[in-house]
Amino acid sequence: MISQNTIQQIQGRLDIIDVVGSFVKLKKRGTNYLGLCPFHNEKTPSFTVSPNKEIYKCFGCGRSGNTISFIMEHEKYTYVDALKWLATRYNIEIEETYRTDEQKLAQQAAESLFIINDFARDFFVRQLFETEDGQDIGLAYFKERGFREDIIRKFQLGYSPEQRDKFTREALAKQYNQELLLKTGLVARRNYGGEDQLVDNYRGRVIFPVHNHSGKVIGFGARILKSNEKAPKYINTPENEIYVKSKILYGSWQARQSIDKADECLLVEGYTDVVSLHQAGIENVVASGGTSLTPDQLRLIRKYTNNLTIIYDGDNAGVKAALRGLDLALEEGLNVKLVLIPDKEDPDSYVNKVGAAAFTSFIQKNKKDFILFQLEVALKDAGSDSVKKSDVVNRMAETIARINKAEDFTRQQDYIKQCAEILKIDEAGLHSLVNKFIRDRIATLERKQPFEEAQQIEENARKGSESNYDDATFNLLFKDELQEKEVARILLELGERKWDEERSVAQYIFDEMVDDNLIDNREVVKLINTYRTAIAQNPAAVNKHYFIYHTDTALSALAVSLLNMPFEESEHWRKEFSQSSGYQQNLFQQSYENFIKTIDPENNDQLLGFLKMDEDKTHAEVDSVMCYIKLRKIKRMLLENQLDLEKEHTTDEFRMLHQTHDHLKRMEIELSKKAGTVIIR
């Protein structure tokens, strides 16, 4: 919804050193900057930022991107949220594109709810720290739980006083809308003496604000302090435009960077579990709120890590709560472990009892594999009942079948072997049962597959079987990843430069490369087609930065990967060693006066500009990549001609096909000599 004009303004103001330097301590190293990677733990700096290319790259963990993607990765923002963050930093007013009346109303409602929640959070914090009741009741409760003041402030915990309508009166005095106040759940309508009145919904409770991924308060959890059998222990915000319980994990805002760095998410049940673990220095932790995990919550975890460790109470209720959502976690590709806290403790009480170091050690030593634990629990429940045991086998096969990612194949086979041993059944039989569930799921998916897509897949398979290409030819034609990506890199790096008086390098490449089918990598084809369309519309606007900051994140990621700097030469190397490469011919083609001036010791920098290593090799690089494209075209024509030769023809047709073959072979030899390529057969 952010206008293209605003996005261009933001991109025009971006300074990657300024933005990344706000989060990472950077030191200049040659033309680049170096620092400790914020995405993984390291002692030796490998995180490199290039101000010239406006990209970053960590050579330790492999993370790379541009200024916008850095904010998205580091702060776990969406693309739009990252743009808004940058717009605020550079004081750029955000202009939005046209929205329907319904969209405007929905956004206005959401913004109003955020504003009311901010007001409520500040009210509750103020009541906790600045009023006598707040200090005597709310703050005393938190301190009794062992919470330090800095942690209380970090999570913005608060207190709602006992008075019937203290918050309501203050909110109405600020002219907040009654209907929206009711929608937030902060206010309730009650009947007193036959008259409806608005009253505080959370009175006499301590408050836990719930934040979204960008740190905005979307709702509250309110815990009762007095024993009251009629009142629920916790009241949570009702669902509305900004609070959807199935998409929320408490503490995800505070934990996002720690989860990313530890490459593990600890999942607990309650608010106080999260707060206590943070206070103990264990910050990669979130809470599900005691509900079974949902696909949205699992995807939120997967944004940060693939490794999920569930920490629940060791009682039966805790075990059952932990096992809910297992199959969904497997389908999302998460590696799930389980830790059960002993002695009827919960994570909050246990970390306070044993301390942070012992708690961390306990977690590491007592992680149980989720699938094997599920099997252990199921077998215990089944006892000696053979019918129940067969049901266990069936359920385990179905569970293992949900490990459906190609990269997890070995893991799936290990589970089949281990489960077969525990169940004391034939491994091959369990394998067959798992495969049956996999086939059933594939059949279900295929029934949902669009007819045209299925038809296209079948046609591609038929063509592949008819072509009868051998492995060497197949690899030559279809596996040249580096060469294909080199075409895209040349476009990004050199596309703007002049090829001749009339055309740029990009226009020359497009004129010569008439067949897009010569490139098999779909990402490269997409970049080439996007480039071709863009220069047809506005040639001056197209350069490598156009793609580095492209709104299509796949194109942006490809551009960054192609422009990554494996190394950058230092000034010392240029001055002391690179002269051995020799000097360009045009140094000696200057007038005598200019030549003498250039080689003067005082003009050393000017002389370095004539090194052969700095010579413009644009034409040579483009010629090389175009030779590859033409060779690929000729090779395919040769194969097609060869297939024709194998069919029945008249004498004249055979003669023509042989002449075509000879002609193509001569062209192939000439191009191969030019490219310095060895012909395979």
PDB file of C-alpha atoms in Angstrom, residues 118-308:
ATOM      1  CA  ASP A 118      -0.794   2.220  23.883  1.00  0.00           C
ATOM      2  CA  PHE A 119      -2.830   4.515  26.134  1.00  0.00           C
ATOM      3  CA  ALA A 120      -3.925   1.531  28.272  1.00  0.00           C
ATOM      4  CA  ARG A 121      -0.376   0.161  28.588  1.00  0.00           C
ATOM      5  CA  ASP A 122       0.908   3.561  29.778  1.00  0.00           C
ATOM      6  CA  PHE A 123      -2.036   3.813  32.205  1.00  0.00           C
ATOM      7  CA  PHE A 124      -1.322   0.373  33.725  1.00  0.00           C
ATOM      8  CA  VAL A 125       2.435   1.029  34.001  1.00  0.00           C
ATOM      9  CA  ARG A 126       1.727   4.363  35.684  1.00  0.00           C
ATOM     10  CA  GLN A 127      -0.679   2.730  38.124  1.00  0.00           C
ATOM     11  CA  LEU A 128       1.935   0.088  39.000  1.00  0.00           C
ATOM     12  CA  PHE A 129       4.848   2.414  39.703  1.00  0.00           C
ATOM     13  CA  GLU A 130       3.250   5.731  40.682  1.00  0.00           C
ATOM     14  CA  THR A 131       0.272   4.866  42.909  1.00  0.00           C
ATOM     15  CA  GLU A 132       0.204   3.554  46.460  1.00  0.00           C
ATOM     16  CA  ASP A 133      -2.122   0.635  45.615  1.00  0.00           C
ATOM     17  CA  GLY A 134      -0.044  -0.257  42.596  1.00  0.00           C
ATOM     18  CA  GLN A 135       3.147  -0.444  44.630  1.00  0.00           C
ATOM     19  CA  ASP A 136       1.565  -2.213  47.603  1.00  0.00           C
ATOM     20  CA  ILE A 137      -0.392  -4.769  45.560  1.00  0.00           C
ATOM     21  CA  GLY A 138       0.812  -5.069  41.954  1.00  0.00           C
ATOM     22  CA  LEU A 139       4.526  -4.331  42.384  1.00  0.00           C
ATOM     23  CA  ALA A 140       4.615  -6.376  45.595  1.00  0.00           C
ATOM     24  CA  TYR A 141       3.199  -9.364  43.651  1.00  0.00           C
ATOM     25  CA  PHE A 142       5.823  -9.087  40.903  1.00  0.00           C
ATOM     26  CA  LYS A 143       8.649  -8.743  43.430  1.00  0.00           C
ATOM     27  CA  GLU A 144       7.295 -11.717  45.346  1.00  0.00           C
ATOM     28  CA  ARG A 145       7.623 -13.667  42.090  1.00  0.00           C
ATOM     29  CA  GLY A 146      11.252 -12.520  42.032  1.00  0.00           C
ATOM     30  CA  PHE A 147      10.965 -10.103  39.091  1.00  0.00           C
ATOM     31  CA  ARG A 148      13.491  -7.260  39.011  1.00  0.00           C
ATOM     32  CA  GLU A 149      12.317  -3.768  38.111  1.00  0.00           C
ATOM     33  CA  ASP A 150      14.323  -3.685  34.865  1.00  0.00           C
ATOM     34  CA  ILE A 151      12.551  -6.879  33.690  1.00  0.00           C
ATOM     35  CA  ILE A 152       9.148  -5.502  34.735  1.00  0.00           C
ATOM     36  CA  ARG A 153       9.836  -2.413  32.619  1.00  0.00           C
ATOM     37  CA  LYS A 154      11.231  -4.480  29.733  1.00  0.00           C
ATOM     38  CA  PHE A 155       7.937  -6.372  29.413  1.00  0.00           C
ATOM     39  CA  GLN A 156       5.929  -3.209  30.246  1.00  0.00           C
ATOM     40  CA  LEU A 157       4.037  -5.006  33.006  1.00  0.00           C
ATOM     41  CA  GLY A 158       1.315  -3.036  34.786  1.00  0.00           C
ATOM     42  CA  TYR A 159      -1.524  -3.000  37.294  1.00  0.00           C
ATOM     43  CA  SER A 160      -5.248  -2.266  36.980  1.00  0.00           C
ATOM     44  CA  PRO A 161      -6.649  -0.779  40.219  1.00  0.00           C
ATOM     45  CA  GLU A 162      -9.640  -2.145  42.143  1.00  0.00           C
ATOM     46  CA  GLN A 163     -11.914   0.839  41.408  1.00  0.00           C
ATOM     47  CA  ARG A 164     -14.845  -0.053  39.209  1.00  0.00           C
ATOM     48  CA  ASP A 165     -14.209   2.424  36.366  1.00  0.00           C
ATOM     49  CA  LYS A 166     -10.921   4.282  36.926  1.00  0.00           C
ATOM     50  CA  PHE A 167      -9.510   3.365  33.512  1.00  0.00           C
ATOM     51  CA  THR A 168     -12.876   3.808  31.767  1.00  0.00           C
ATOM     52  CA  ARG A 169     -13.352   7.338  33.094  1.00  0.00           C
ATOM     53  CA  GLU A 170      -9.820   8.345  32.085  1.00  0.00           C
ATOM     54  CA  ALA A 171     -10.257   6.838  28.591  1.00  0.00           C
ATOM     55  CA  LEU A 172     -13.618   8.545  28.043  1.00  0.00           C
ATOM     56  CA  ALA A 173     -12.156  11.829  29.278  1.00  0.00           C
ATOM     57  CA  LYS A 174      -9.559  11.479  26.514  1.00  0.00           C
ATOM     58  CA  GLN A 175     -12.529  10.995  24.109  1.00  0.00           C
ATOM     59  CA  TYR A 176     -11.739   7.444  23.082  1.00  0.00           C
ATOM     60  CA  ASN A 177     -14.619   5.753  21.245  1.00  0.00           C
ATOM     61  CA  GLN A 178     -16.849   3.588  23.488  1.00  0.00           C
ATOM     62  CA  GLU A 179     -17.370   0.840  20.894  1.00  0.00           C
ATOM     63  CA  LEU A 180     -13.647   0.547  20.271  1.00  0.00           C
ATOM     64  CA  LEU A 181     -12.963   0.443  24.015  1.00  0.00           C
ATOM     65  CA  LEU A 182     -15.379  -2.491  24.273  1.00  0.00           C
ATOM     66  CA  LYS A 183     -13.718  -4.178  21.294  1.00  0.00           C
ATOM     67  CA  THR A 184     -10.291  -4.062  22.989  1.00  0.00           C
ATOM     68  CA  GLY A 185     -11.702  -5.923  26.013  1.00  0.00           C
ATOM     69  CA  LEU A 186     -10.340  -3.239  28.340  1.00  0.00           C
ATOM     70  CA  VAL A 187     -13.870  -2.104  29.096  1.00  0.00           C
ATOM     71  CA  ALA A 188     -17.017  -4.176  29.688  1.00  0.00           C
ATOM     72  CA  ARG A 189     -20.698  -3.283  29.820  1.00  0.00           C
ATOM     73  CA  ARG A 190     -22.337  -4.325  33.105  1.00  0.00           C
ATOM     74  CA  ASN A 191     -25.792  -3.822  34.570  1.00  0.00           C
ATOM     75  CA  TYR A 192     -25.866  -2.085  37.947  1.00  0.00           C
ATOM     76  CA  GLY A 193     -29.240  -1.213  39.509  1.00  0.00           C
ATOM     77  CA  GLY A 194     -31.055  -1.819  36.242  1.00  0.00           C
ATOM     78  CA  GLU A 195     -28.736   0.525  34.343  1.00  0.00           C
ATOM     79  CA  ASP A 196     -26.020  -0.425  31.821  1.00  0.00           C
ATOM     80  CA  GLN A 197     -22.634   1.021  32.720  1.00  0.00           C
ATOM     81  CA  LEU A 198     -19.125   0.843  31.250  1.00  0.00           C
ATOM     82  CA  VAL A 199     -16.633  -0.560  33.769  1.00  0.00           C
ATOM     83  CA  ASP A 200     -12.993  -1.698  33.848  1.00  0.00           C
ATOM     84  CA  ASN A 201     -12.701  -5.317  32.764  1.00  0.00           C
ATOM     85  CA  TYR A 202      -9.271  -5.983  34.324  1.00  0.00           C
ATOM     86  CA  ARG A 203      -9.709  -4.313  37.711  1.00  0.00           C
ATOM     87  CA  GLY A 204      -7.650  -5.735  40.574  1.00  0.00           C
ATOM     88  CA  ARG A 205      -5.321  -7.616  38.223  1.00  0.00           C
ATOM     89  CA  VAL A 206      -1.690  -7.389  37.126  1.00  0.00           C
ATOM     90  CA  ILE A 207      -1.307  -6.766  33.409  1.00  0.00           C
ATOM     91  CA  PHE A 208       0.881  -8.481  30.785  1.00  0.00           C
ATOM     92  CA  PRO A 209       0.860  -6.541  27.469  1.00  0.00           C
ATOM     93  CA  VAL A 210       1.103  -8.733  24.347  1.00  0.00           C
ATOM     94  CA  HIS A 211       3.184  -7.343  21.447  1.00  0.00           C
ATOM     95  CA  ASN A 212       3.156  -8.126  17.747  1.00  0.00           C
ATOM     96  CA  HIS A 213       6.263  -8.778  15.606  1.00  0.00           C
ATOM     97  CA  SER A 214       7.008  -5.032  15.329  1.00  0.00           C
ATOM     98  CA  GLY A 215       6.625  -4.274  19.021  1.00  0.00           C
ATOM     99  CA  LYS A 216       3.135  -2.776  18.974  1.00  0.00           C
ATOM    100  CA  VAL A 217       0.751  -3.703  21.808  1.00  0.00           C
ATOM    101  CA  ILE A 218      -2.066  -5.793  20.329  1.00  0.00           C
ATOM    102  CA  GLY A 219      -3.713  -7.025  23.520  1.00  0.00           C
ATOM    103  CA  PHE A 220      -3.355  -7.891  27.197  1.00  0.00           C
ATOM    104  CA  GLY A 221      -3.356 -10.793  29.603  1.00  0.00           C
ATOM    105  CA  ALA A 222      -4.663  -9.907  33.067  1.00  0.00           C
ATOM    106  CA  ARG A 223      -3.972 -12.146  36.101  1.00  0.00           C
ATOM    107  CA  ILE A 224      -6.184 -12.059  39.182  1.00  0.00           C
ATOM    108  CA  LEU A 225      -4.432 -11.522  42.528  1.00  0.00           C
ATOM    109  CA  LYS A 226      -7.186 -12.422  44.989  1.00  0.00           C
ATOM    110  CA  SER A 227      -8.497 -15.963  45.341  1.00  0.00           C
ATOM    111  CA  ASN A 228     -11.903 -16.052  43.677  1.00  0.00           C
ATOM    112  CA  GLU A 229     -13.388 -19.327  42.504  1.00  0.00           C
ATOM    113  CA  LYS A 230     -15.956 -17.578  40.294  1.00  0.00           C
ATOM    114  CA  ALA A 231     -13.447 -15.432  38.415  1.00  0.00           C
ATOM    115  CA  PRO A 232     -10.994 -16.897  35.865  1.00  0.00           C
ATOM    116  CA  LYS A 233      -7.311 -16.779  36.783  1.00  0.00           C
ATOM    117  CA  TYR A 234      -6.467 -14.997  33.492  1.00  0.00           C
ATOM    118  CA  ILE A 235      -8.546 -12.787  31.230  1.00  0.00           C
ATOM    119  CA  ASN A 236      -7.251 -12.244  27.701  1.00  0.00           C
ATOM    120  CA  THR A 237      -8.174  -9.725  25.033  1.00  0.00           C
ATOM    121  CA  PRO A 238     -11.090 -10.899  22.833  1.00  0.00           C
ATOM    122  CA  GLU A 239     -10.242 -11.400  19.160  1.00  0.00           C
ATOM    123  CA  ASN A 240     -10.474  -8.266  17.022  1.00  0.00           C
ATOM    124  CA  GLU A 241      -8.807  -6.710  13.954  1.00  0.00           C
ATOM    125  CA  ILE A 242      -5.325  -6.774  15.535  1.00  0.00           C
ATOM    126  CA  TYR A 243      -5.549  -9.593  18.126  1.00  0.00           C
ATOM    127  CA  VAL A 244      -5.909 -13.105  16.684  1.00  0.00           C
ATOM    128  CA  LYS A 245      -4.934 -15.642  19.335  1.00  0.00           C
ATOM    129  CA  SER A 246      -3.921 -18.379  16.885  1.00  0.00           C
ATOM    130  CA  LYS A 247      -1.266 -16.090  15.370  1.00  0.00           C
ATOM    131  CA  ILE A 248       0.314 -14.888  18.632  1.00  0.00           C
ATOM    132  CA  LEU A 249       3.203 -16.134  20.748  1.00  0.00           C
ATOM    133  CA  TYR A 250       3.784 -14.145  23.927  1.00  0.00           C
ATOM    134  CA  GLY A 251       7.312 -12.753  24.133  1.00  0.00           C
ATOM    135  CA  SER A 252       8.130 -13.192  20.425  1.00  0.00           C
ATOM    136  CA  TRP A 253       8.947  -9.474  20.122  1.00  0.00           C
ATOM    137  CA  GLN A 254      11.452  -9.578  22.989  1.00  0.00           C
ATOM    138  CA  ALA A 255      12.879 -12.970  21.955  1.00  0.00           C
ATOM    139  CA  ARG A 256      13.159 -12.662  18.165  1.00  0.00           C
ATOM    140  CA  GLN A 257      16.856 -11.758  17.954  1.00  0.00           C
ATOM    141  CA  SER A 258      17.924 -14.253  20.636  1.00  0.00           C
ATOM    142  CA  ILE A 259      16.041 -17.077  18.878  1.00  0.00           C
ATOM    143  CA  ASP A 260      17.702 -16.142  15.599  1.00  0.00           C
ATOM    144  CA  LYS A 261      21.149 -16.095  17.194  1.00  0.00           C
ATOM    145  CA  ALA A 262      20.720 -19.302  19.243  1.00  0.00           C
ATOM    146  CA  ASP A 263      19.002 -21.017  16.283  1.00  0.00           C
ATOM    147  CA  GLU A 264      16.552 -22.507  18.784  1.00  0.00           C
ATOM    148  CA  CYS A 265      13.173 -21.478  20.163  1.00  0.00           C
ATOM    149  CA  LEU A 266      12.140 -22.554  23.656  1.00  0.00           C
ATOM    150  CA  LEU A 267       8.371 -22.826  24.012  1.00  0.00           C
ATOM    151  CA  VAL A 268       6.682 -22.575  27.440  1.00  0.00           C
ATOM    152  CA  GLU A 269       3.068 -22.190  28.551  1.00  0.00           C
ATOM    153  CA  GLY A 270       2.673 -19.003  30.565  1.00  0.00           C
ATOM    154  CA  TYR A 271       3.540 -15.326  30.692  1.00  0.00           C
ATOM    155  CA  THR A 272       5.513 -15.629  33.941  1.00  0.00           C
ATOM    156  CA  ASP A 273       7.577 -18.512  32.522  1.00  0.00           C
ATOM    157  CA  VAL A 274       8.779 -16.194  29.740  1.00  0.00           C
ATOM    158  CA  VAL A 275       9.512 -13.284  32.095  1.00  0.00           C
ATOM    159  CA  SER A 276      11.418 -15.452  34.604  1.00  0.00           C
ATOM    160  CA  LEU A 277      13.569 -17.077  31.931  1.00  0.00           C
ATOM    161  CA  HIS A 278      14.403 -13.681  30.419  1.00  0.00           C
ATOM    162  CA  GLN A 279      15.440 -12.465  33.868  1.00  0.00           C
ATOM    163  CA  ALA A 280      17.723 -15.522  34.147  1.00  0.00           C
ATOM    164  CA  GLY A 281      19.374 -14.551  30.835  1.00  0.00           C
ATOM    165  CA  ILE A 282      17.574 -17.203  28.768  1.00  0.00           C
ATOM    166  CA  GLU A 283      15.947 -14.964  26.173  1.00  0.00           C
ATOM    167  CA  ASN A 284      15.141 -17.281  23.237  1.00  0.00           C
ATOM    168  CA  VAL A 285      11.778 -18.192  24.791  1.00  0.00           C
ATOM    169  CA  VAL A 286       8.101 -17.634  23.901  1.00  0.00           C
ATOM    170  CA  ALA A 287       4.773 -18.796  25.348  1.00  0.00           C
ATOM    171  CA  SER A 288       1.798 -20.395  23.641  1.00  0.00           C
ATOM    172  CA  GLY A 289      -0.624 -19.332  26.373  1.00  0.00           C
ATOM    173  CA  GLY A 290      -1.471 -22.934  27.228  1.00  0.00           C
ATOM    174  CA  THR A 291      -3.308 -23.620  23.961  1.00  0.00           C
ATOM    175  CA  SER A 292      -2.362 -26.242  21.369  1.00  0.00           C
ATOM    176  CA  LEU A 293      -0.001 -24.956  18.705  1.00  0.00           C
ATOM    177  CA  THR A 294      -1.500 -23.627  15.484  1.00  0.00           C
ATOM    178  CA  PRO A 295       0.027 -23.557  11.960  1.00  0.00           C
ATOM    179  CA  ASP A 296       0.368 -19.749  12.178  1.00  0.00           C
ATOM    180  CA  GLN A 297       2.273 -19.965  15.473  1.00  0.00           C
ATOM    181  CA  LEU A 298       4.562 -22.645  14.055  1.00  0.00           C
ATOM    182  CA  ARG A 299       5.246 -20.537  10.965  1.00  0.00           C
ATOM    183  CA  LEU A 300       6.071 -17.602  13.234  1.00  0.00           C
ATOM    184  CA  ILE A 301       8.657 -19.787  15.000  1.00  0.00           C
ATOM    185  CA  ARG A 302      10.009 -20.971  11.647  1.00  0.00           C
ATOM    186  CA  LYS A 303      10.677 -17.347  10.656  1.00  0.00           C
ATOM    187  CA  TYR A 304      13.407 -17.405  13.295  1.00  0.00           C
ATOM    188  CA  THR A 305      14.589 -21.032  13.482  1.00  0.00           C
ATOM    189  CA  ASN A 306      13.873 -24.650  12.497  1.00  0.00           C
ATOM    190  CA  ASN A 307      14.655 -25.934  16.006  1.00  0.00           C
ATOM    191  CA  LEU A 308      11.828 -25.969  18.557  1.00  0.00           C
TER     192      LEU A 308
END
